[in-house]
Amino acid sequence: MSNNDFTYGLATGIAICAGLFSLGAAFVYINNQRAKNAKAIAHASQPLALSSIAVSDDRASTSSFVPNETHKISPDEPNPATLVRLQHLFEVNGDKLSQIAKHMVAEMKKGLATDDSTLKMIPTHVVRRPKGDETGSYLALDLGGTNFRVCEVTLDGRGGTRVRQSKHTVTDDLKNGTGAALFDFFAECVKQFLLSDDQKEVTDKDLHTNEFKLGFTFSFAVNQVSINSGFLMGWNKGFSASDCVGKDAVVLLQDAFKRKRMNVSVTALVNDTTGTLVSHAYSAPDTYVGVILGTGTNAAYVEKIENITKYKKDPAGAKDMIINTEWGAFDDEMVVIPRTKYDHKVDRGTANAKSWTFEKLISGMYLGEICRYVLVDLVKTGEIYIAGGSKSKTLSVPHAFETAFMSRIERDHSLDLSDVRTVLEDLMHIPGTTLADRRLTKAICEMIGKRAARLSAAGIAAIVTKMNKLDGCTVGIDGSLFELYPHFSNRMRDAMHEILGFSAENIVLEQARDGSGQGAALIAALAGKLTA
């Protein structure tokens, strides 16, 4: 055998051995990977422990937890079964939101055709929006609910305003007393406002001899027959003043001014949402929707007059008109929105039971009361405040748990939820709360607040769809919920994406501060130009 033959045979043998070794290593690797994958799948199928979830904002998902018998609940954790049950009650998923928006569009069309619809879709007679170059100083009276304001609005002609105002609280006695007493209070507030002007001296004689023009933002459902005439269809927001329903709100206010010997002419009756839309359009011309999310709630938008088939007047060449939807009454028939037993309890405790039920799910006047009913129920079942829940008399008082408390609770991110403890123990007089109690309370506030934001978003999505403005528009939103409640605006934006998809990027939700007062002044000043 030659040396070349030996060398060739040796090399061949080594190559064959190396190949066999590689095949063996690959076989071992594949078997090991199969074993690892099997373990991973088995691990993934196990329930996720609640304590392993990082709780942050509303991305902490209680619904993803599946309790099992082997899970040991920490004394600092809320009962997982309680969390899951409540989450199921208050959760409104994307599919349901889309159904709600679709149903609202159908109801809007009905309301534009007839006054017998649940959604009243009231023509406001405002047929144009401001251009931003208007100037002058004008008075406005703004009744939005518990708070009442008198404003003097100065327009600078460049989309900017300067406002002098006085704020007042409408007491329960005034809300539920006589209509004459309520409107006399409004007139007296206007009188004192004019007399207290630091820039110019105004006397009682001036109030009688000089003429003052005023726009009246009246945030209740009216059958508006002209720009300065509208008949109250019914009270809400806790009002029940006598001798007002069926009466012209402008006449009621005008008569009060006469009793005070004041020469004030109410030149415009404006809903707060209409005022918000017009005011925001003064600085943001692409504004086509105005929304109130505060003590109460409502929305107004720009509709083509040809679609308002119940409107029989000559529009004098105008093509569009602002419509006051009065969406607080949406789904009063309870067809599409899921309600909990707590929602029904809140409704039964109001002066207008079985009406304005949408408002009772999303507005600031009612969210705290929904939360209170949940807490009372959990105290009875022994799922919360075991040490002192039954000792709190405050918890049993209607409306004692304010929506402002919910806002404060959601804003608390301390490890021991110290501010939640302050609300519960110092304000609600519930002694000895545990960390688990406080965490459960915060979770409940998040569920109720999140649902309100998502339902609000469904309403806006419906309006934008009805207007065919998915390619872009601005929504001016006034009210304490949108402005101050933690995460409310972001939750709305998230829901808009679920309903509208990528088109939601074209819809701008903007804070419209002080929209209702400025809007009333704008419409009063420009009544001849903006109205039909």
Short mmCIF file of C-alpha atoms in Angstrom, two decimals:
data_model
loop_
_atom_site.label_atom_id
_atom_site.label_comp_id
_atom_site.label_asym_id
_atom_site.label_seq_id
_atom_site.Cartn_x
_atom_site.Cartn_y
_atom_site.Cartn_z
CA MET A 1 0.00 0.00 0.00
CA SER A 2 1.41 3.37 -0.92
CA ASN A 3 1.65 6.30 1.48
CA ASN A 4 -0.91 8.15 -0.62
CA ASP A 5 -3.42 5.31 -0.25
CA PHE A 6 -2.92 5.22 3.53
CA THR A 7 -3.33 8.97 3.87
CA TYR A 8 -6.50 8.91 1.73
CA GLY A 9 -8.04 6.10 3.81
CA LEU A 10 -7.24 7.83 7.08
CA ALA A 11 -8.84 11.09 5.95
CA THR A 12 -11.93 9.25 4.78
CA GLY A 13 -12.30 7.48 8.11
CA ILE A 14 -11.99 10.71 10.05
CA ALA A 15 -14.62 12.37 7.87
CA ILE A 16 -17.05 9.49 8.39
CA CYS A 17 -16.54 9.62 12.18
CA ALA A 18 -17.09 13.38 12.22
CA GLY A 19 -20.32 13.00 10.27
CA LEU A 20 -21.63 10.33 12.64
CA PHE A 21 -20.77 12.55 15.63
CA SER A 22 -22.66 15.51 14.11
CA LEU A 23 -25.73 13.36 13.49
CA GLY A 24 -25.66 12.14 17.08
CA ALA A 25 -25.32 15.68 18.45
CA ALA A 26 -28.24 16.89 16.32
CA PHE A 27 -30.41 14.01 17.57
CA VAL A 28 -29.63 14.88 21.21
CA TYR A 29 -30.33 18.61 20.56
CA ILE A 30 -33.70 17.90 18.97
CA ASN A 31 -34.78 15.68 21.85
CA ASN A 32 -33.69 18.31 24.39
CA GLN A 33 -35.63 21.04 22.56
CA ARG A 34 -38.75 18.86 22.49
CA ALA A 35 -38.47 18.37 26.22
CA LYS A 36 -38.02 22.10 26.81
CA ASN A 37 -40.98 23.01 24.59
CA ALA A 38 -43.18 20.50 26.36
CA LYS A 39 -42.26 22.04 29.72
CA ALA A 40 -42.92 25.57 28.40
CA ILE A 41 -46.35 24.60 27.06
CA ALA A 42 -47.22 22.91 30.33
CA HIS A 43 -46.09 26.01 32.24
CA ALA A 44 -48.03 28.36 29.98
CA SER A 45 -51.22 26.40 30.58
CA GLN A 46 -51.02 27.03 34.30
CA PRO A 47 -53.13 29.93 35.72
CA LEU A 48 -51.21 33.18 36.17
CA ALA A 49 -50.89 34.25 39.79
CA LEU A 50 -52.44 37.68 40.45
CA SER A 51 -49.43 38.70 42.51
CA SER A 52 -47.19 38.32 39.44
CA ILE A 53 -49.11 41.00 37.54
CA ALA A 54 -47.61 44.49 37.77
CA VAL A 55 -50.61 46.64 38.67
CA SER A 56 -50.37 49.91 36.74
CA ASP A 57 -53.21 52.14 35.53
CA ASP A 58 -55.96 50.18 33.75
CA ARG A 59 -53.54 47.83 32.06
CA ALA A 60 -53.69 45.72 35.20
CA SER A 61 -56.14 43.12 33.98
CA THR A 62 -58.18 41.42 36.63
CA SER A 63 -60.08 39.50 33.97
CA SER A 64 -56.93 37.58 32.96
CA PHE A 65 -56.68 35.97 36.36
CA VAL A 66 -58.19 32.52 36.71
CA PRO A 67 -58.44 31.55 40.38
CA ASN A 68 -57.71 27.97 41.37
CA GLU A 69 -57.71 26.03 44.56
CA THR A 70 -53.92 25.97 44.90
CA HIS A 71 -53.50 29.75 44.71
CA LYS A 72 -52.75 31.23 48.10
CA ILE A 73 -54.14 34.75 48.43
CA SER A 74 -51.87 37.25 50.14
CA PRO A 75 -53.56 39.23 52.94
CA ASP A 76 -52.61 42.37 51.00
CA GLU A 77 -54.41 41.21 47.84
CA PRO A 78 -58.12 41.67 47.10
CA ASN A 79 -60.10 38.48 46.66
CA PRO A 80 -59.48 37.45 43.01
CA ALA A 81 -62.99 36.02 42.64
CA THR A 82 -64.46 39.39 43.68
CA LEU A 83 -62.28 41.22 41.18
CA VAL A 84 -63.19 38.91 38.31
CA ARG A 85 -66.92 39.11 39.10
CA LEU A 86 -66.91 42.91 39.18
CA GLN A 87 -64.73 43.16 36.09
CA HIS A 88 -67.26 41.04 34.22
CA LEU A 89 -70.07 43.37 35.33
CA PHE A 90 -68.43 46.64 34.28
CA GLU A 91 -66.36 45.64 31.27
CA VAL A 92 -67.56 46.84 27.85
CA ASN A 93 -65.41 45.26 25.15
CA GLY A 94 -64.65 46.64 21.69
CA ASP A 95 -67.33 44.63 19.92
CA LYS A 96 -70.00 45.88 22.30
CA LEU A 97 -68.76 49.48 21.90
CA SER A 98 -69.13 49.13 18.13
CA GLN A 99 -72.70 47.86 18.59
CA ILE A 100 -73.47 50.81 20.85
CA ALA A 101 -72.07 53.32 18.35
CA LYS A 102 -74.02 51.73 15.49
CA HIS A 103 -77.25 51.84 17.51
CA MET A 104 -76.67 55.50 18.37
CA VAL A 105 -76.27 56.39 14.69
CA ALA A 106 -79.64 54.74 13.98
CA GLU A 107 -81.26 56.62 16.88
CA MET A 108 -79.77 59.91 15.67
CA LYS A 109 -81.39 59.42 12.27
CA LYS A 110 -84.75 58.78 13.95
CA GLY A 111 -84.40 61.95 16.03
CA LEU A 112 -83.66 64.05 12.95
CA ALA A 113 -86.94 62.86 11.42
CA THR A 114 -89.34 63.16 14.37
CA ASP A 115 -89.67 64.71 17.82
CA ASP A 116 -91.01 61.42 19.19
CA SER A 117 -87.57 59.79 19.28
CA THR A 118 -85.60 59.05 22.46
CA LEU A 119 -82.73 61.14 21.11
CA LYS A 120 -84.36 64.53 20.68
CA MET A 121 -81.82 65.88 18.14
CA ILE A 122 -82.92 69.48 18.71
CA PRO A 123 -82.24 72.06 15.97
CA THR A 124 -80.41 74.99 17.59
CA HIS A 125 -80.99 77.50 14.76
CA VAL A 126 -77.23 78.18 14.78
CA VAL A 127 -76.29 77.70 11.13
CA ARG A 128 -72.70 78.94 11.03
CA ARG A 129 -69.56 78.74 13.08
CA PRO A 130 -67.39 81.77 13.93
CA LYS A 131 -64.40 82.64 11.75
CA GLY A 132 -62.14 83.86 14.56
CA ASP A 133 -62.06 87.52 13.52
CA GLU A 134 -65.06 88.66 15.59
CA THR A 135 -64.53 91.45 18.17
CA GLY A 136 -66.37 93.13 21.07
CA SER A 137 -67.48 92.48 24.68
CA TYR A 138 -70.63 90.53 25.52
CA LEU A 139 -72.45 89.07 28.53
CA ALA A 140 -73.20 85.40 29.11
CA LEU A 141 -75.04 83.51 31.81
CA ASP A 142 -74.01 79.87 32.11
CA LEU A 143 -76.11 77.32 34.00
CA GLY A 144 -74.43 73.93 33.67
CA GLY A 145 -75.67 72.14 36.78
CA THR A 146 -74.51 72.70 40.34
CA ASN A 147 -72.33 75.61 39.25
CA PHE A 148 -73.60 78.82 37.73
CA ARG A 149 -71.54 81.63 36.19
CA VAL A 150 -71.96 85.17 34.94
CA CYS A 151 -69.37 86.11 32.30
CA GLU A 152 -68.26 89.11 30.29
CA VAL A 153 -66.38 87.84 27.24
CA THR A 154 -64.14 90.10 25.17
CA LEU A 155 -63.24 88.84 21.68
CA ASP A 156 -59.89 90.05 20.30
CA GLY A 157 -60.53 89.26 16.62
CA ARG A 158 -57.60 86.84 16.44
CA GLY A 159 -59.31 83.75 17.87
CA GLY A 160 -58.52 84.79 21.45
CA THR A 161 -60.76 85.85 24.33
CA ARG A 162 -60.57 87.58 27.69
CA VAL A 163 -63.13 86.61 30.31
CA ARG A 164 -64.29 88.32 33.50
CA GLN A 165 -66.61 86.10 35.50
CA SER A 166 -68.23 85.35 38.83
CA LYS A 167 -69.04 81.83 40.00
CA HIS A 168 -71.95 80.75 42.16
CA THR A 169 -73.36 77.53 43.59
CA VAL A 170 -76.97 76.57 43.04
CA THR A 171 -78.14 75.14 46.34
CA ASP A 172 -80.46 72.14 46.63
CA ASP A 173 -83.15 74.46 48.00
CA LEU A 174 -83.00 76.53 44.82
CA LYS A 175 -82.85 73.45 42.57
CA ASN A 176 -85.97 72.00 44.13
CA GLY A 177 -87.87 75.17 45.07
CA THR A 178 -89.98 77.44 42.88
CA GLY A 179 -88.99 78.46 39.39
CA ALA A 180 -89.43 82.15 40.30
CA ALA A 181 -86.94 81.86 43.17
CA LEU A 182 -84.43 80.06 40.95
CA PHE A 183 -84.55 82.63 38.14
CA ASP A 184 -84.60 85.56 40.59
CA PHE A 185 -81.31 84.17 41.93
CA PHE A 186 -79.86 84.18 38.41
CA ALA A 187 -80.98 87.77 37.82
CA GLU A 188 -79.55 88.94 41.14
CA CYS A 189 -76.19 87.35 40.31
CA VAL A 190 -76.11 89.22 36.98
CA LYS A 191 -77.00 92.47 38.76
CA GLN A 192 -74.20 92.14 41.31
CA PHE A 193 -71.75 91.19 38.56
CA LEU A 194 -72.49 94.35 36.58
CA LEU A 195 -72.33 96.56 39.66
CA SER A 196 -68.94 95.14 40.67
CA ASP A 197 -67.13 95.97 37.42
CA ASP A 198 -63.73 97.49 38.34
CA GLN A 199 -63.13 98.85 34.83
CA LYS A 200 -66.22 101.02 34.61
CA GLU A 201 -68.70 102.36 37.13
CA VAL A 202 -72.21 100.96 36.78
CA THR A 203 -75.08 102.20 38.95
CA ASP A 204 -78.59 100.87 39.64
CA LYS A 205 -79.89 103.62 37.35
CA ASP A 206 -77.59 102.39 34.55
CA LEU A 207 -79.04 98.89 34.92
CA HIS A 208 -82.49 100.34 34.32
CA THR A 209 -81.68 102.76 31.49
CA ASN A 210 -78.84 101.12 29.56
CA GLU A 211 -79.50 98.02 27.46
CA PHE A 212 -77.40 94.91 28.05
CA LYS A 213 -77.48 91.94 25.66
CA LEU A 214 -76.94 88.50 27.12
CA GLY A 215 -76.51 84.94 25.89
CA PHE A 216 -78.06 82.30 28.15
CA THR A 217 -76.41 78.89 28.29
CA PHE A 218 -79.17 76.64 29.62
CA SER A 219 -77.93 73.07 29.87
CA PHE A 220 -81.26 71.28 29.88
CA ALA A 221 -83.45 69.82 27.18
CA VAL A 222 -85.60 72.47 25.52
CA ASN A 223 -87.81 72.52 22.46
CA GLN A 224 -86.02 75.41 20.79
CA VAL A 225 -88.25 77.28 18.35
CA SER A 226 -85.86 80.17 17.62
CA ILE A 227 -82.46 81.42 18.64
CA ASN A 228 -83.93 83.17 21.70
CA SER A 229 -86.89 80.97 22.57
CA GLY A 230 -87.05 77.45 23.92
CA PHE A 231 -89.49 75.52 26.11
CA LEU A 232 -88.11 73.34 28.89
CA MET A 233 -88.88 69.68 28.17
CA GLY A 234 -87.80 68.34 31.56
CA TRP A 235 -85.29 68.77 34.36
CA ASN A 236 -82.29 66.56 35.11
CA LYS A 237 -78.97 66.89 37.04
CA GLY A 238 -80.88 67.03 40.32
CA PHE A 239 -83.16 69.96 39.42
CA SER A 240 -86.93 69.85 39.93
CA ALA A 241 -87.91 73.53 40.34
CA SER A 242 -91.65 74.02 39.99
CA ASP A 243 -93.54 75.94 37.30
CA CYS A 244 -90.76 75.61 34.73
CA VAL A 245 -91.36 72.51 32.62
CA GLY A 246 -93.24 73.49 29.48
CA LYS A 247 -92.33 77.16 29.93
CA ASP A 248 -90.01 79.27 27.77
CA ALA A 249 -86.66 79.49 29.61
CA VAL A 250 -85.92 82.89 28.04
CA VAL A 251 -89.23 84.30 29.24
CA LEU A 252 -88.61 82.95 32.76
CA LEU A 253 -85.24 84.74 32.87
CA GLN A 254 -86.53 87.90 31.16
CA ASP A 255 -89.35 88.17 33.73
CA ALA A 256 -86.80 87.86 36.56
CA PHE A 257 -84.80 90.76 35.09
CA LYS A 258 -87.98 92.84 34.95
CA ARG A 259 -88.67 92.10 38.61
CA LYS A 260 -85.15 93.38 39.36
CA ARG A 261 -85.75 96.48 37.15
CA MET A 262 -82.89 95.53 34.83
CA ASN A 263 -82.83 96.34 31.10
CA VAL A 264 -81.26 93.08 29.98
CA SER A 265 -82.26 91.43 26.69
CA VAL A 266 -81.65 87.68 26.30
CA THR A 267 -80.69 87.52 22.63
CA ALA A 268 -79.61 83.86 22.50
CA LEU A 269 -80.63 80.66 24.25
CA VAL A 270 -77.76 78.22 23.98
CA ASN A 271 -77.18 74.67 25.14
CA ASP A 272 -73.79 74.23 26.80
CA THR A 273 -72.64 71.78 24.15
CA THR A 274 -73.59 74.21 21.37
CA GLY A 275 -71.70 76.91 23.23
CA THR A 276 -68.70 74.64 23.60
CA LEU A 277 -68.69 73.83 19.88
CA VAL A 278 -69.00 77.48 18.82
CA SER A 279 -66.44 78.69 21.35
CA HIS A 280 -63.86 76.08 20.38
CA ALA A 281 -64.46 76.77 16.68
CA TYR A 282 -63.49 80.42 17.34
CA SER A 283 -59.91 79.26 18.01
CA ALA A 284 -59.95 75.88 16.19
CA PRO A 285 -61.96 76.22 12.94
CA ASP A 286 -61.96 72.46 12.28
CA THR A 287 -64.23 71.90 15.32
CA TYR A 288 -67.45 70.14 14.31
CA VAL A 289 -68.44 68.49 17.63
CA GLY A 290 -68.88 69.87 21.14
CA VAL A 291 -69.18 67.57 24.16
CA ILE A 292 -69.77 68.12 27.86
CA LEU A 293 -68.35 65.52 30.26
CA GLY A 294 -68.81 66.94 33.73
CA THR A 295 -71.63 66.95 36.28
CA GLY A 296 -73.89 66.09 33.36
CA THR A 297 -73.19 65.15 29.76
CA ASN A 298 -74.37 66.04 26.27
CA ALA A 299 -73.10 66.50 22.73
CA ALA A 300 -73.75 68.81 19.78
CA TYR A 301 -72.50 68.58 16.22
CA VAL A 302 -72.83 70.11 12.76
CA GLU A 303 -75.47 68.42 10.60
CA LYS A 304 -76.52 69.06 7.00
CA ILE A 305 -79.92 70.79 7.01
CA GLU A 306 -81.16 68.48 4.25
CA ASN A 307 -80.83 65.59 6.74
CA ILE A 308 -82.95 67.36 9.39
CA THR A 309 -86.23 66.31 7.81
CA LYS A 310 -88.33 67.49 10.77
CA TYR A 311 -87.02 71.06 10.35
CA LYS A 312 -89.62 72.87 8.27
CA LYS A 313 -88.37 76.48 8.39
CA ASP A 314 -86.59 78.27 5.57
CA PRO A 315 -82.83 78.00 6.29
CA ALA A 316 -82.21 81.22 4.32
CA GLY A 317 -79.49 79.70 2.18
CA ALA A 318 -77.69 77.94 5.03
CA LYS A 319 -76.52 74.38 4.41
CA ASP A 320 -75.58 73.27 7.93
CA MET A 321 -77.04 73.59 11.42
CA ILE A 322 -75.75 72.68 14.86
CA ILE A 323 -77.83 69.92 16.42
CA ASN A 324 -78.17 69.44 20.18
CA THR A 325 -78.40 65.67 20.52
CA GLU A 326 -79.43 65.47 24.20
CA TRP A 327 -77.59 62.14 24.24
CA GLY A 328 -78.12 61.75 27.99
CA ALA A 329 -81.37 59.96 27.11
CA PHE A 330 -79.70 57.55 24.67
CA ASP A 331 -80.80 53.92 25.10
CA ASP A 332 -83.43 54.71 27.72
CA GLU A 333 -85.17 51.63 26.30
CA MET A 334 -82.09 49.67 27.52
CA VAL A 335 -81.64 47.87 24.22
CA VAL A 336 -77.88 47.84 23.71
CA ILE A 337 -75.91 49.02 26.78
CA PRO A 338 -75.39 46.41 29.52
CA ARG A 339 -76.56 47.64 32.94
CA THR A 340 -75.64 46.31 36.37
CA LYS A 341 -77.88 46.06 39.40
CA TYR A 342 -75.96 49.03 40.80
CA ASP A 343 -76.88 51.16 37.77
CA HIS A 344 -80.54 50.31 38.30
CA LYS A 345 -80.29 51.27 41.98
CA VAL A 346 -78.81 54.66 41.08
CA ASP A 347 -81.57 55.22 38.50
CA ARG A 348 -84.33 54.38 40.98
CA GLY A 349 -82.88 56.89 43.43
CA THR A 350 -83.23 59.83 41.03
CA ALA A 351 -86.12 62.20 40.41
CA ASN A 352 -86.25 61.14 36.74
CA ALA A 353 -86.08 57.34 36.99
CA LYS A 354 -85.96 55.39 33.71
CA SER A 355 -84.90 58.48 31.77
CA TRP A 356 -81.51 60.04 31.03
CA THR A 357 -80.03 56.64 31.76
CA PHE A 358 -76.97 57.13 29.51
CA GLU A 359 -76.07 60.23 31.50
CA LYS A 360 -76.33 58.18 34.70
CA LEU A 361 -73.64 55.80 33.41
CA ILE A 362 -71.04 58.37 32.38
CA SER A 363 -71.48 61.72 34.15
CA GLY A 364 -69.82 63.03 37.28
CA MET A 365 -73.03 63.39 39.23
CA TYR A 366 -73.59 59.63 39.30
CA LEU A 367 -70.25 57.75 39.11
CA GLY A 368 -69.53 58.12 42.82
CA GLU A 369 -73.00 56.86 43.67
CA ILE A 370 -72.52 53.76 41.49
CA CYS A 371 -69.28 53.11 43.36
CA ARG A 372 -70.97 53.60 46.74
CA TYR A 373 -73.62 51.00 45.93
CA VAL A 374 -70.90 48.50 44.98
CA LEU A 375 -69.05 49.13 48.25
CA VAL A 376 -72.22 48.81 50.33
CA ASP A 377 -72.97 45.50 48.63
CA LEU A 378 -69.46 44.16 49.30
CA VAL A 379 -69.69 45.16 52.95
CA LYS A 380 -72.89 43.11 53.25
CA THR A 381 -71.20 40.07 51.68
CA GLY A 382 -68.10 40.43 53.85
CA GLU A 383 -65.77 41.00 50.89
CA ILE A 384 -64.47 44.42 51.96
CA TYR A 385 -63.95 46.58 55.07
CA ILE A 386 -64.47 43.62 57.39
CA ALA A 387 -63.02 45.54 60.34
CA GLY A 388 -65.25 48.61 60.10
CA GLY A 389 -67.47 48.76 57.03
CA SER A 390 -70.65 48.14 58.99
CA LYS A 391 -69.69 50.90 61.43
CA SER A 392 -69.68 53.64 58.82
CA LYS A 393 -72.92 55.60 58.75
CA THR A 394 -71.51 57.83 56.01
CA LEU A 395 -71.30 54.94 53.56
CA SER A 396 -75.06 54.48 53.78
CA VAL A 397 -75.79 58.13 52.92
CA PRO A 398 -76.80 58.66 49.26
CA HIS A 399 -74.16 60.52 47.23
CA ALA A 400 -71.76 60.64 50.19
CA PHE A 401 -69.10 58.91 48.10
CA GLU A 402 -68.32 61.65 45.60
CA THR A 403 -66.93 61.21 42.10
CA ALA A 404 -64.13 63.52 43.26
CA PHE A 405 -63.18 60.77 45.75
CA MET A 406 -62.85 58.32 42.86
CA SER A 407 -60.56 60.73 41.05
CA ARG A 408 -58.42 61.12 44.16
CA ILE A 409 -58.27 57.36 44.68
CA GLU A 410 -57.24 56.63 41.10
CA ARG A 411 -54.48 59.22 41.40
CA ASP A 412 -52.91 57.46 44.41
CA HIS A 413 -49.90 55.37 43.34
CA SER A 414 -48.22 55.06 46.75
CA LEU A 415 -47.23 51.59 47.93
CA ASP A 416 -49.67 51.59 50.86
CA LEU A 417 -52.33 53.70 49.06
CA SER A 418 -52.21 56.28 51.82
CA ASP A 419 -54.53 58.75 50.09
CA VAL A 420 -57.10 56.00 49.55
CA ARG A 421 -56.90 55.38 53.30
CA THR A 422 -57.54 59.09 53.94
CA VAL A 423 -60.65 59.06 51.75
CA LEU A 424 -62.02 55.87 53.32
CA GLU A 425 -61.13 56.43 56.95
CA ASP A 426 -61.27 60.23 57.32
CA LEU A 427 -63.97 61.18 54.81
CA MET A 428 -66.13 58.04 54.69
CA HIS A 429 -65.45 57.13 58.35
CA ILE A 430 -64.59 53.49 57.66
CA PRO A 431 -62.12 52.46 60.38
CA GLY A 432 -59.27 49.96 60.08
CA THR A 433 -59.03 49.51 56.31
CA THR A 434 -56.46 46.99 55.09
CA LEU A 435 -54.23 47.29 52.05
CA ALA A 436 -56.41 44.67 50.36
CA ASP A 437 -59.47 46.86 51.07
CA ARG A 438 -57.78 49.87 49.55
CA ARG A 439 -56.60 47.97 46.49
CA LEU A 440 -60.08 46.61 45.88
CA THR A 441 -61.60 50.08 46.30
CA LYS A 442 -59.17 51.51 43.76
CA ALA A 443 -59.89 48.67 41.33
CA ILE A 444 -63.64 49.37 41.59
CA CYS A 445 -63.10 53.06 40.89
CA GLU A 446 -61.00 52.14 37.85
CA MET A 447 -63.68 49.81 36.50
CA ILE A 448 -66.47 52.39 36.82
CA GLY A 449 -64.35 55.29 35.56
CA LYS A 450 -63.04 53.27 32.62
CA ARG A 451 -66.54 52.19 31.59
CA ALA A 452 -67.70 55.82 31.63
CA ALA A 453 -64.82 56.89 29.39
CA ARG A 454 -65.38 54.05 26.93
CA LEU A 455 -69.13 54.69 26.65
CA SER A 456 -68.39 58.39 26.08
CA ALA A 457 -66.02 57.42 23.28
CA ALA A 458 -68.72 55.26 21.69
CA GLY A 459 -71.00 58.29 21.56
CA ILE A 460 -68.35 60.45 19.89
CA ALA A 461 -67.52 57.67 17.42
CA ALA A 462 -71.21 57.52 16.49
CA ILE A 463 -71.43 61.27 15.88
CA VAL A 464 -68.25 61.42 13.79
CA THR A 465 -69.49 58.45 11.75
CA LYS A 466 -72.92 60.10 11.24
CA MET A 467 -71.21 63.29 10.00
CA ASN A 468 -68.95 61.29 7.68
CA LYS A 469 -65.95 63.05 9.20
CA LEU A 470 -63.71 60.01 9.66
CA ASP A 471 -61.14 61.76 7.48
CA GLY A 472 -60.62 64.33 10.22
CA CYS A 473 -62.23 66.80 12.63
CA THR A 474 -61.75 68.30 16.08
CA VAL A 475 -63.99 67.51 19.06
CA GLY A 476 -64.05 70.23 21.72
CA ILE A 477 -64.72 68.70 25.14
CA ASP A 478 -65.55 70.71 28.24
CA GLY A 479 -66.14 69.39 31.75
CA SER A 480 -64.31 68.18 34.83
CA LEU A 481 -64.31 64.48 33.94
CA PHE A 482 -62.38 64.95 30.71
CA GLU A 483 -60.11 67.59 32.20
CA LEU A 484 -59.41 66.28 35.69
CA TYR A 485 -60.35 62.60 36.10
CA PRO A 486 -57.17 60.47 35.86
CA HIS A 487 -56.72 58.60 32.55
CA PHE A 488 -60.23 59.54 31.34
CA SER A 489 -59.11 61.13 28.08
CA ASN A 490 -56.61 58.37 27.29
CA ARG A 491 -59.21 55.69 27.96
CA MET A 492 -61.51 57.48 25.54
CA ARG A 493 -58.80 57.56 22.87
CA ASP A 494 -58.07 53.86 23.36
CA ALA A 495 -61.76 53.05 22.92
CA MET A 496 -61.98 55.24 19.80
CA HIS A 497 -59.22 53.13 18.25
CA GLU A 498 -61.12 49.93 19.07
CA ILE A 499 -64.25 51.27 17.39
CA LEU A 500 -62.87 53.23 14.43
CA GLY A 501 -59.51 51.58 13.83
CA PHE A 502 -56.92 53.74 12.07
CA SER A 503 -59.54 56.44 11.40
CA ALA A 504 -59.41 57.32 15.09
CA GLU A 505 -56.03 58.96 14.41
CA ASN A 506 -57.88 61.63 12.41
CA ILE A 507 -60.22 62.58 15.28
CA VAL A 508 -58.70 65.13 17.66
CA LEU A 509 -60.13 65.25 21.19
CA GLU A 510 -59.25 68.64 22.70
CA GLN A 511 -59.96 70.29 26.03
CA ALA A 512 -62.38 73.18 25.50
CA ARG A 513 -62.01 75.19 28.69
CA ASP A 514 -64.86 77.55 29.55
CA GLY A 515 -66.55 76.76 26.26
CA SER A 516 -70.14 77.16 27.37
CA GLY A 517 -69.82 80.72 28.68
CA GLN A 518 -67.74 82.02 25.77
CA GLY A 519 -69.97 80.25 23.27
CA ALA A 520 -73.10 81.89 24.65
CA ALA A 521 -71.48 85.31 24.38
CA LEU A 522 -70.33 84.59 20.82
CA ILE A 523 -73.79 83.51 19.71
CA ALA A 524 -75.42 86.47 21.46
CA ALA A 525 -73.00 88.86 19.79
CA LEU A 526 -73.34 87.36 16.34
CA ALA A 527 -76.97 86.25 16.43
CA GLY A 528 -77.73 87.85 13.09
CA LYS A 529 -74.79 86.17 11.37
CA LEU A 530 -74.70 82.76 13.00
CA THR A 531 -78.40 81.99 13.22
CA ALA A 532 -81.36 81.26 11.01
#
